mmCIF file of C-alpha atoms in Angstrom:
data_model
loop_
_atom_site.group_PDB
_atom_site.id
_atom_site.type_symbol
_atom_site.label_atom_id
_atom_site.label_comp_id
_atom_site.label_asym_id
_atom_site.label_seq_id
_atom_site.Cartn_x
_atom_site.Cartn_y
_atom_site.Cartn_z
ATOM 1 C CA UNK A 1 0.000 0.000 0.000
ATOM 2 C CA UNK A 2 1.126 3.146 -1.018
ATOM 3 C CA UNK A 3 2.339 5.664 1.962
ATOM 4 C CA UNK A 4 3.123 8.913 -0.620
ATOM 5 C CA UNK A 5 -0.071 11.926 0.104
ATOM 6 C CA UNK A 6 -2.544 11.710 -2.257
ATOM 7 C CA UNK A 7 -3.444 14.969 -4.243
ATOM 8 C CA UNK A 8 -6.720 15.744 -6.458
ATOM 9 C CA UNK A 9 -6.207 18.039 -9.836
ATOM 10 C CA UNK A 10 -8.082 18.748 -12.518
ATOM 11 C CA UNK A 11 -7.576 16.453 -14.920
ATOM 12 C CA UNK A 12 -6.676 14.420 -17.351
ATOM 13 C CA UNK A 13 -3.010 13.979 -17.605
ATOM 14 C CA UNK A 14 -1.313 17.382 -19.473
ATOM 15 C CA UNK A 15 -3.355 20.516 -17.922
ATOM 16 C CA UNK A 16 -2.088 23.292 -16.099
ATOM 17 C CA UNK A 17 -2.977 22.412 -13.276
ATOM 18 C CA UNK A 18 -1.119 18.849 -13.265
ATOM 19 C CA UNK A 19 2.044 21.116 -14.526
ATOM 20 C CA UNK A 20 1.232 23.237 -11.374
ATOM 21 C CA UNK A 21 1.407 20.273 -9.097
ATOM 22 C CA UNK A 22 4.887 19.075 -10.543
ATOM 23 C CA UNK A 23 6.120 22.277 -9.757
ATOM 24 C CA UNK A 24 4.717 21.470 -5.664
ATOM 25 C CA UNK A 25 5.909 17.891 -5.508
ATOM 26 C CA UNK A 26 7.104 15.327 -7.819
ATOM 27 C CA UNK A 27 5.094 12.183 -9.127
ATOM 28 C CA UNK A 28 7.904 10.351 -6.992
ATOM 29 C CA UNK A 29 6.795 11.945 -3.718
ATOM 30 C CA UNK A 30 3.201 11.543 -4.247
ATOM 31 C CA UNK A 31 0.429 10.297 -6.183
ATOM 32 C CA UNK A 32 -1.507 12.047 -8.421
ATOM 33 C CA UNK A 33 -5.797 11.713 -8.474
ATOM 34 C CA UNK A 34 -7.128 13.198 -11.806
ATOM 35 C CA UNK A 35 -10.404 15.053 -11.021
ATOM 36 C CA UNK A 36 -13.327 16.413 -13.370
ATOM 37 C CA UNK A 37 -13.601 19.609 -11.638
ATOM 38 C CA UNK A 38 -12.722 22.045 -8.877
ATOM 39 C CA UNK A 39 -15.644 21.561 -6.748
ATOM 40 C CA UNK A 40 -14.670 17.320 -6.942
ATOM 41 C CA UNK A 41 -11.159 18.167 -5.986
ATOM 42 C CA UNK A 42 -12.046 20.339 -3.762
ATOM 43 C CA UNK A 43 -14.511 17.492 -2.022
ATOM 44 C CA UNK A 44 -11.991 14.997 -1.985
ATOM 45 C CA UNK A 45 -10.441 16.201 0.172
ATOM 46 C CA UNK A 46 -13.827 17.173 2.481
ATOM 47 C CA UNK A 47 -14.268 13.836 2.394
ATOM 48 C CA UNK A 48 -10.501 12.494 3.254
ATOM 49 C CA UNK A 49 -10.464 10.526 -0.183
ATOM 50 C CA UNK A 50 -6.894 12.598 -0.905
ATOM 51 C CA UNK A 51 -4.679 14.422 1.098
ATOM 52 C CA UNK A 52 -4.429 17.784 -0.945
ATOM 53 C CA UNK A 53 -5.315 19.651 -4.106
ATOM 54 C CA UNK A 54 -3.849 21.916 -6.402
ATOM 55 C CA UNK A 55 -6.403 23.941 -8.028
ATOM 56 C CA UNK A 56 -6.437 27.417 -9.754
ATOM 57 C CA UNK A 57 -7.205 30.293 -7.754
ATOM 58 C CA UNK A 58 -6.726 33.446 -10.005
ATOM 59 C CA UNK A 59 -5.765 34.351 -13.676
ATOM 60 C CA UNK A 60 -4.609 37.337 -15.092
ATOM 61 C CA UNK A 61 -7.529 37.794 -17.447
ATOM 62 C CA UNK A 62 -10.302 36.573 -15.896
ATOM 63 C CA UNK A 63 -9.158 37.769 -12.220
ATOM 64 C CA UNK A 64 -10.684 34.824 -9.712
ATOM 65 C CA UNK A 65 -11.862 31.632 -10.523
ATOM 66 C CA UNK A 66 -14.938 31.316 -9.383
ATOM 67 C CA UNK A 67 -15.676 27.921 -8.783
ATOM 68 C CA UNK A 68 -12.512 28.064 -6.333
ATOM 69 C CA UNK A 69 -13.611 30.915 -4.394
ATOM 70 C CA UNK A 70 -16.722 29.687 -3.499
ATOM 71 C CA UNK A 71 -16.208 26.035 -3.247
ATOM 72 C CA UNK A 72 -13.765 27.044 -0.250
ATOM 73 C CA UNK A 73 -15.650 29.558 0.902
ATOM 74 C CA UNK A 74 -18.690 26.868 2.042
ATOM 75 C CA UNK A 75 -18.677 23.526 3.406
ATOM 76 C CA UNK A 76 -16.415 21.837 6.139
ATOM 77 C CA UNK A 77 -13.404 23.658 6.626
ATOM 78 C CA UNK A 78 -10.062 23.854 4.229
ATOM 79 C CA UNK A 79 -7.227 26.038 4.172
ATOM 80 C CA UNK A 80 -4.459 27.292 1.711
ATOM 81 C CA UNK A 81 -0.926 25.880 2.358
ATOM 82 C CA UNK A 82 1.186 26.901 -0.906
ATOM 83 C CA UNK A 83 1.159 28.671 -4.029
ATOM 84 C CA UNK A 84 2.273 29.041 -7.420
ATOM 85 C CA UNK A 85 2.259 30.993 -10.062
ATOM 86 C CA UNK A 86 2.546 29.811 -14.206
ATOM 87 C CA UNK A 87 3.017 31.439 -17.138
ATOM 88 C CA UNK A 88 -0.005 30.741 -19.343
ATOM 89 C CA UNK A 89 -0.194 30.261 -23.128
ATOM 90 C CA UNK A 90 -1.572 27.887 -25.441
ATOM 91 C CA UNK A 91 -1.019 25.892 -28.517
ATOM 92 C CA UNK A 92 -3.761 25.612 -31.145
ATOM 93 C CA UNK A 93 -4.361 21.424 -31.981
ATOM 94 C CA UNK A 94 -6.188 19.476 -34.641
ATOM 95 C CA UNK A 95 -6.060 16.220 -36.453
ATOM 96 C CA UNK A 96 -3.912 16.121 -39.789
ATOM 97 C CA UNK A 97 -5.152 18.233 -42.636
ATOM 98 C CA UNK A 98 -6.498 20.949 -40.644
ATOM 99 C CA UNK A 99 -6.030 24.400 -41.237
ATOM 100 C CA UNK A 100 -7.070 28.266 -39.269
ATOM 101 C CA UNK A 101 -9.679 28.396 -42.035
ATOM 102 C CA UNK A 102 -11.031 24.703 -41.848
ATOM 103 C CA UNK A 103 -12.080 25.397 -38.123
ATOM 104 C CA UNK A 104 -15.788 25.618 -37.112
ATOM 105 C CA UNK A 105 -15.912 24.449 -33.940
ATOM 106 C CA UNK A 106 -13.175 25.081 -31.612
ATOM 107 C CA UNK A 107 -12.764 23.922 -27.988
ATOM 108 C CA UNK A 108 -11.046 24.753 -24.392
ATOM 109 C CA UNK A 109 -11.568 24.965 -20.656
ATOM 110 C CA UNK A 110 -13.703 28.339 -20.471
ATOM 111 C CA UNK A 111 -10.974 30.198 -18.550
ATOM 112 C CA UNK A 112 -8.838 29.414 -21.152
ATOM 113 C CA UNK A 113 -10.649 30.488 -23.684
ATOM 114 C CA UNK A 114 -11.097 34.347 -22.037
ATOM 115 C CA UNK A 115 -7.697 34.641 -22.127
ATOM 116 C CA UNK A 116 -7.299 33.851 -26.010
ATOM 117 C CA UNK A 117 -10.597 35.830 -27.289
ATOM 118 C CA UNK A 118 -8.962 38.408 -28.924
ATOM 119 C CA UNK A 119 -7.160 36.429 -31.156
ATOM 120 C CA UNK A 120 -9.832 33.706 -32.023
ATOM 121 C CA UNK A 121 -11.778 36.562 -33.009
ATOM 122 C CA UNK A 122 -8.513 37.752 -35.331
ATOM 123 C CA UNK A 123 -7.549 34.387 -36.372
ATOM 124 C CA UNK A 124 -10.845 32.088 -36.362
ATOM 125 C CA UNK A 125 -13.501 34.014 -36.316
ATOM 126 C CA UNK A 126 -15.415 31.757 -37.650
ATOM 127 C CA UNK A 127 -15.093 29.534 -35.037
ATOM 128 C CA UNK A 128 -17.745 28.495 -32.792
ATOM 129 C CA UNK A 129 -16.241 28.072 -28.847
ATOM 130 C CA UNK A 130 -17.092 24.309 -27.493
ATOM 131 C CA UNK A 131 -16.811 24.764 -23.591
ATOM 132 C CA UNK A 132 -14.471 21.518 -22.481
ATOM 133 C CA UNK A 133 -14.112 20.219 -18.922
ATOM 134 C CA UNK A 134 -10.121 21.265 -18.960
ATOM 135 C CA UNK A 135 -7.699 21.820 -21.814
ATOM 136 C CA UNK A 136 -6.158 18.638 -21.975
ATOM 137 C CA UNK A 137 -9.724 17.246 -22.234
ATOM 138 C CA UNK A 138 -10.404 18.552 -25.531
ATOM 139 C CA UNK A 139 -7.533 18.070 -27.063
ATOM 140 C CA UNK A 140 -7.768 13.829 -25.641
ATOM 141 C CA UNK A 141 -10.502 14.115 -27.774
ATOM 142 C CA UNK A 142 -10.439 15.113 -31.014
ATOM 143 C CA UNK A 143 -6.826 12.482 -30.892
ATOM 144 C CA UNK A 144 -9.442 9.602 -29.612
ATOM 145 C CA UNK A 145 -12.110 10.915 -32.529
ATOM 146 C CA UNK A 146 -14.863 11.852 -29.522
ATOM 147 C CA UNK A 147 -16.694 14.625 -29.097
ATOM 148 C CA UNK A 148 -17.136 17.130 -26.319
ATOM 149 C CA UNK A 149 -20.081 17.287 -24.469
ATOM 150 C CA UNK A 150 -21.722 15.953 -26.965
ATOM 151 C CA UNK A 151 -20.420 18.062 -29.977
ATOM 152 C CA UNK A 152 -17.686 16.989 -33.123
ATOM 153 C CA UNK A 153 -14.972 19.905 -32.779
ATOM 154 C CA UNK A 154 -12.220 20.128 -35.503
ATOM 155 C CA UNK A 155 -9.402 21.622 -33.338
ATOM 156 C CA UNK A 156 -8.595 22.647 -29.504
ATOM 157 C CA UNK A 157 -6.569 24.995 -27.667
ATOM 158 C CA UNK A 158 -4.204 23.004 -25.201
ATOM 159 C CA UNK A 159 -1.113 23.199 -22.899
ATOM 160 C CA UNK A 160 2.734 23.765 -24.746
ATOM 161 C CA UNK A 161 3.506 20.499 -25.908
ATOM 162 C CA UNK A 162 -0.021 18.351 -26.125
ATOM 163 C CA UNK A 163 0.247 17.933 -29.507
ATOM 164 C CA UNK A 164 3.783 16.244 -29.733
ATOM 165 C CA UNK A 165 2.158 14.388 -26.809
ATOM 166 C CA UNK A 166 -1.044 12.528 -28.411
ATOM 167 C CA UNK A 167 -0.194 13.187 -31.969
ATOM 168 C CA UNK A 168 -2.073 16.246 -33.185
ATOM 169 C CA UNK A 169 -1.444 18.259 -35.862
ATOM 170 C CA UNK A 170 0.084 21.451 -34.535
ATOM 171 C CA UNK A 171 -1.808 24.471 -36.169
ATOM 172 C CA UNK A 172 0.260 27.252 -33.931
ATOM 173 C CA UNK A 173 1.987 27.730 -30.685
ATOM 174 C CA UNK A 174 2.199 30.955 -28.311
ATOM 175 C CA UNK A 175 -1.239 31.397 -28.468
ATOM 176 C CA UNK A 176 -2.274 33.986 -26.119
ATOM 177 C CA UNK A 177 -3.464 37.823 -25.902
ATOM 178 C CA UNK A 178 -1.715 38.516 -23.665
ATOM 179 C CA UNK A 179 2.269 37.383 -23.298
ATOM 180 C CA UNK A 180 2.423 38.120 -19.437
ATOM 181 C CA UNK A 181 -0.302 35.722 -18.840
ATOM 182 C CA UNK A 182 -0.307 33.727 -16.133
ATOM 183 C CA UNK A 183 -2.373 31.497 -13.505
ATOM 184 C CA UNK A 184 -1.760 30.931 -9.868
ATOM 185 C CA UNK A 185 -2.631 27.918 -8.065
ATOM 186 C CA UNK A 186 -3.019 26.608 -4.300
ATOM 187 C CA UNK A 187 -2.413 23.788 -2.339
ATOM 188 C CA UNK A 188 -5.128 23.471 -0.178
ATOM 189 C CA UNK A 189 -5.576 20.686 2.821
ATOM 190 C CA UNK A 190 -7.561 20.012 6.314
ATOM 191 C CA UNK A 191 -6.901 22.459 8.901
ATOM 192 C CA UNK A 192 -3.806 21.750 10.940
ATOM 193 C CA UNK A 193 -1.525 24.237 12.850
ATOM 194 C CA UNK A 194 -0.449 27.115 10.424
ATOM 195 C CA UNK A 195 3.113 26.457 9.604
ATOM 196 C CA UNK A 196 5.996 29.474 11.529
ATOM 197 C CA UNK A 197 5.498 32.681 8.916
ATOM 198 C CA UNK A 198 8.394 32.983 6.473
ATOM 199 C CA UNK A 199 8.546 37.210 6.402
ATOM 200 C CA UNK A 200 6.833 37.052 2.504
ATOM 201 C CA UNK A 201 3.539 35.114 3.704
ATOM 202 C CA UNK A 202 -0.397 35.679 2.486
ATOM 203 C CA UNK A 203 -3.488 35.290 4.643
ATOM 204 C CA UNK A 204 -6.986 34.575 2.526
ATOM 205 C CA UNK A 205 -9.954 35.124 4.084
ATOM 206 C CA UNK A 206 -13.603 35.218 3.314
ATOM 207 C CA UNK A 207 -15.652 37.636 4.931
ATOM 208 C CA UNK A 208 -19.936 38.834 5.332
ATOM 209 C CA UNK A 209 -20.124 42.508 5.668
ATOM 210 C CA UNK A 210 -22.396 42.945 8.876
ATOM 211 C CA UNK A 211 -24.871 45.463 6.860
ATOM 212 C CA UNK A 212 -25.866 46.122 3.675
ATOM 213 C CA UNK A 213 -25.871 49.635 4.173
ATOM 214 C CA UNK A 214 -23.407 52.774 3.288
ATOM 215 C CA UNK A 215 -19.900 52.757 4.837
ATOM 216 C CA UNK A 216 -19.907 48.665 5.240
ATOM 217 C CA UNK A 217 -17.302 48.310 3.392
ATOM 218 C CA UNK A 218 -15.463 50.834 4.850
ATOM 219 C CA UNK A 219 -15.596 49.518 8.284
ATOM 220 C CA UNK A 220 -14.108 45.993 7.082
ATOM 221 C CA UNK A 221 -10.919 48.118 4.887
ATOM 222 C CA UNK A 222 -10.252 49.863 7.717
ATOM 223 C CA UNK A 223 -9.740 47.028 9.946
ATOM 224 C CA UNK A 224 -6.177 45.927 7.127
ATOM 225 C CA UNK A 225 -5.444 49.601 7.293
ATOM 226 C CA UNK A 226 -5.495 50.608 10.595
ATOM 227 C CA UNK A 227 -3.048 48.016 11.160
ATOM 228 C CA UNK A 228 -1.017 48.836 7.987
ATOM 229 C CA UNK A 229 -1.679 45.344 6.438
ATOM 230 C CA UNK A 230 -1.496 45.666 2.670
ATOM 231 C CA UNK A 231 -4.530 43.570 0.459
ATOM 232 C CA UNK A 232 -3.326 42.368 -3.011
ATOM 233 C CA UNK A 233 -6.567 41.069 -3.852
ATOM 234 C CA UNK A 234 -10.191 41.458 -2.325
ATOM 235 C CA UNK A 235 -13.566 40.628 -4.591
ATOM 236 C CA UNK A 236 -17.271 40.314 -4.256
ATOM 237 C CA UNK A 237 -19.264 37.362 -4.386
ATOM 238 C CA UNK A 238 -22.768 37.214 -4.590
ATOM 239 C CA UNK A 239 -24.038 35.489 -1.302
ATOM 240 C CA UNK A 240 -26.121 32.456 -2.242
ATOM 241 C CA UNK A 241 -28.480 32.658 1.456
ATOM 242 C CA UNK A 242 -29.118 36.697 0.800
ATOM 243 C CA UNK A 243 -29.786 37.529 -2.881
ATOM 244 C CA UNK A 244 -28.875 40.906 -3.226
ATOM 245 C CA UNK A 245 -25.997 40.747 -0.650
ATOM 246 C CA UNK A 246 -22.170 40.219 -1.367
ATOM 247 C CA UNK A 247 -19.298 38.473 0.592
ATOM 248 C CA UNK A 248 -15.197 39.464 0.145
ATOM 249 C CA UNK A 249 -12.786 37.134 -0.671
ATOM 250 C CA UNK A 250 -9.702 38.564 0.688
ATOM 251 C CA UNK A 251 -5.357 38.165 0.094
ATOM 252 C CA UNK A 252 -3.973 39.920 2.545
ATOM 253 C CA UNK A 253 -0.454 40.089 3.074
ATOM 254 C CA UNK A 254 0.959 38.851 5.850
ATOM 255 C CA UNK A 255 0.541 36.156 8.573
ATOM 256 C CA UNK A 256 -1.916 35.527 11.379
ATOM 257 C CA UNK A 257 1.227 34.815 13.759
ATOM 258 C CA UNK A 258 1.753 38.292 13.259
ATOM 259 C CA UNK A 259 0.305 40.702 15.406
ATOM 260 C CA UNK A 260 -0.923 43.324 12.853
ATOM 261 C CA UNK A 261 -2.163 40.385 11.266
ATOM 262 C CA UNK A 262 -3.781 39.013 14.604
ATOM 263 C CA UNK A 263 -5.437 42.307 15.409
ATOM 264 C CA UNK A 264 -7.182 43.121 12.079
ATOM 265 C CA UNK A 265 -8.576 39.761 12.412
ATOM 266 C CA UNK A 266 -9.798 40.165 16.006
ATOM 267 C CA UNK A 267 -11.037 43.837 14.638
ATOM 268 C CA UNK A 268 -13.092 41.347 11.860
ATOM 269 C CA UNK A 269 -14.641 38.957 14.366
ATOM 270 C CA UNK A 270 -15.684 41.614 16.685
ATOM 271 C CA UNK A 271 -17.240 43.784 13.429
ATOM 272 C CA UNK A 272 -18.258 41.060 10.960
ATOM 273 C CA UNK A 273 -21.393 38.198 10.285
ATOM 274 C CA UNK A 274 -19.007 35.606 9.465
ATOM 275 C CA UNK A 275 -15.054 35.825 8.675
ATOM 276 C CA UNK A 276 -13.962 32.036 6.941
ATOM 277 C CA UNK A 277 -9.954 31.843 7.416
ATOM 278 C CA UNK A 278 -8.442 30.117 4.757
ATOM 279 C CA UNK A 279 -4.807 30.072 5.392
ATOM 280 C CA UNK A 280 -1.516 31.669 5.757
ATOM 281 C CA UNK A 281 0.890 30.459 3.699
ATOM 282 C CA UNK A 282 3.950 31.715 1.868
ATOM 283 C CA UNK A 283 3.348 33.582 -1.163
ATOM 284 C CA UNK A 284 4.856 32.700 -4.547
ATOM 285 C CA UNK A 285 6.863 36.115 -4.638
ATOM 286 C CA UNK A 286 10.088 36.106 -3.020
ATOM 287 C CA UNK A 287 10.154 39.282 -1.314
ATOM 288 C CA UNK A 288 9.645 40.700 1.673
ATOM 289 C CA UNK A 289 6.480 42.097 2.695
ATOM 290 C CA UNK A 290 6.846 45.685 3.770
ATOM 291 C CA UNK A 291 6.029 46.582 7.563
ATOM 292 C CA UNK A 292 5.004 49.944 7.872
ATOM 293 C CA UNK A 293 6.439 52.122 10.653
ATOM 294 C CA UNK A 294 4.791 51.495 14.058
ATOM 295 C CA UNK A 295 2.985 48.001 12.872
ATOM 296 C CA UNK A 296 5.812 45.538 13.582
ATOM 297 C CA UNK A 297 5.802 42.748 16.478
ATOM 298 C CA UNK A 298 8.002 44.668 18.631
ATOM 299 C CA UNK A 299 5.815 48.011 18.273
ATOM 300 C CA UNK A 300 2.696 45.812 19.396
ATOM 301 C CA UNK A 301 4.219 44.287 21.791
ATOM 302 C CA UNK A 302 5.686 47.726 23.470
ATOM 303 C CA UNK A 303 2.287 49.729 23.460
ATOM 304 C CA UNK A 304 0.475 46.792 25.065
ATOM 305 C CA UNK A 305 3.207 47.046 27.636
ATOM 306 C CA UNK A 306 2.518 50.728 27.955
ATOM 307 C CA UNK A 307 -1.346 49.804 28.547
ATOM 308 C CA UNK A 308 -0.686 47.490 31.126
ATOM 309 C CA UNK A 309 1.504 49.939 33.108
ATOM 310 C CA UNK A 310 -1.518 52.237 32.418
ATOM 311 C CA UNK A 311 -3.755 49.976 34.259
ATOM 312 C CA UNK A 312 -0.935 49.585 37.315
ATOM 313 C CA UNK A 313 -0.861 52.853 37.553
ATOM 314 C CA UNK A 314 2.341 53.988 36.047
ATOM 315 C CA UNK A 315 2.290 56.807 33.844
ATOM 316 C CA UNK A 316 6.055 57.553 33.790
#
């Protein structure tokens, strides 16, 4: 019986994501669980069926992926351990004989296919887009002469080297709008005790503003700035309970060993419905993050000192 951690991915065999998880651990150190979706690796590990998953978290184009965000967001609890970040372009696949102009149905994993629109629309544009489960999906595919969902596609848009892989035709390569494109992925596993913070560390979060009313939002900022905690990311997702009504999914820089860190998350649970922690962990950037002035450990740590001589009754 095999003792290497299982981890789920979205699968088959070839997709960005797998190519994400080889850059977390090697097929030596663990074994790999192809997945259909987010949401099923996501549940695997709910249900202790796998260890981990690596699954994409944000794009460049599209900005969050959604099924992620809220598939994390609900349920029993999971947090973020690791991240990644890849460089994202495609290559455009077909069987032999195909050409841009012989292409009327073309298919990809939707994210994938928001970040190549502009040039479909240049280069295919008559093309009809067949939504595919993942990349690697549609191009297994049209090799195995299947169709997807249902639907006969003449060519896909796959990962950098799927075509030498399951001998397709390759149409073109560095397919992308954008050059700087990229995708970053998480590990994500039980809860367990957060790991020491590394100095370059992010803390996700999801949080329920306690009103719907003017100034809400405010009042949840200014709980990161008062303590001069930076956010890289922070978007709105429609609550499913309250139609109308929006939750924050938050990156906030830093770690909840941290005491700037530790207080804006007290000032949350005191202020806020509902605050979901989803993990500190170190971020894919290796740099520092920036303290500002008067925010460190030591500055805590010296005015809480002050208060308690306050309350002894020395004010020298």
């Amino acid at each position: 019986m095999s003792t290497r951690p299982r981890y789920a991915f979205l699968g088959p065999a070839g997709t960005f994501t797998e190519a994400a998880l080889r850059r977390m651990v090697s097929p030596e150190d663990a074994e790999y669980v192809p997945v259909v979706d987010v949401p099923a690796a996501l549940g695997a590990v709910r249900a202790g069926e796998v260890d981990f998953a690596v699954v994409a978290i944000e794009n460049t184009v599209e900005g969050g992926v959604t099924a992620t965000l809220d598939t994390l967001a609900e349920g029993a609890p999971l947090v973020i351990l690791a991240e990644t970040v890849l460089p994202v372009e495609f290559e455009l696949v077909a069987r032999e004989g195909i050409a841009h102009g012989d292409i009327t149905r073309v298919t990809a994993h939707s994210h994938a296919w928001a970040q190549v629109r502009r040039w479909a629309h240049v280069t295919i544009p008559q093309a009809v887009f067949v939504p595919a489960s993942s990349n690697a999906a549609g191009a297994r595919a049209i090799a195995a002469g299947e169709a997807v969902e249902g639907i006969d596609v003449d060519a896909a848009l796959a990962p950098p080297g799927t075509a030498a892989g399951l001998g397709l035709h390759l149409i073109e390569e560095h397919v992308a709008d954008n050059e700087h494109a990229a995708t970053r992925f998480v590990k994500v596993g039980r809860p367990a005790a957060v790991p020491e913070p590394t100095g370059r560390d992010k803390t996700t979060l999801t949080v329920h503003l306690p009103t719907d009313r003017s100034g809400a939002l405010l009042e949840m900022l200014e709980q990161f700035a008062a303590r001069g905690v930076n956010l890289s990311r922070i978007e709105s997702r429609p609550r499913w309970d309250r139609p109308g009504e929006y939750s924050f999914s938050i990156d906030a820089l830093g770690h909840v060993a941290e005491q700037r860190m530790a207080e804006a998350l007290m000032g949350l649970r005191r202020t806020c419905p509902l605050v979901v922690f989803l993990g500190s962990y170190p971020a894919a950037a290796d740099e520092p993050t920036p303290v500002v002035p008067g925010t460190s450990d030591a500055d805590f740590a010296d005015a809480r000192a002050w208060v308690e001589q306050l309350r002894n009754g020395d004010h020298a």
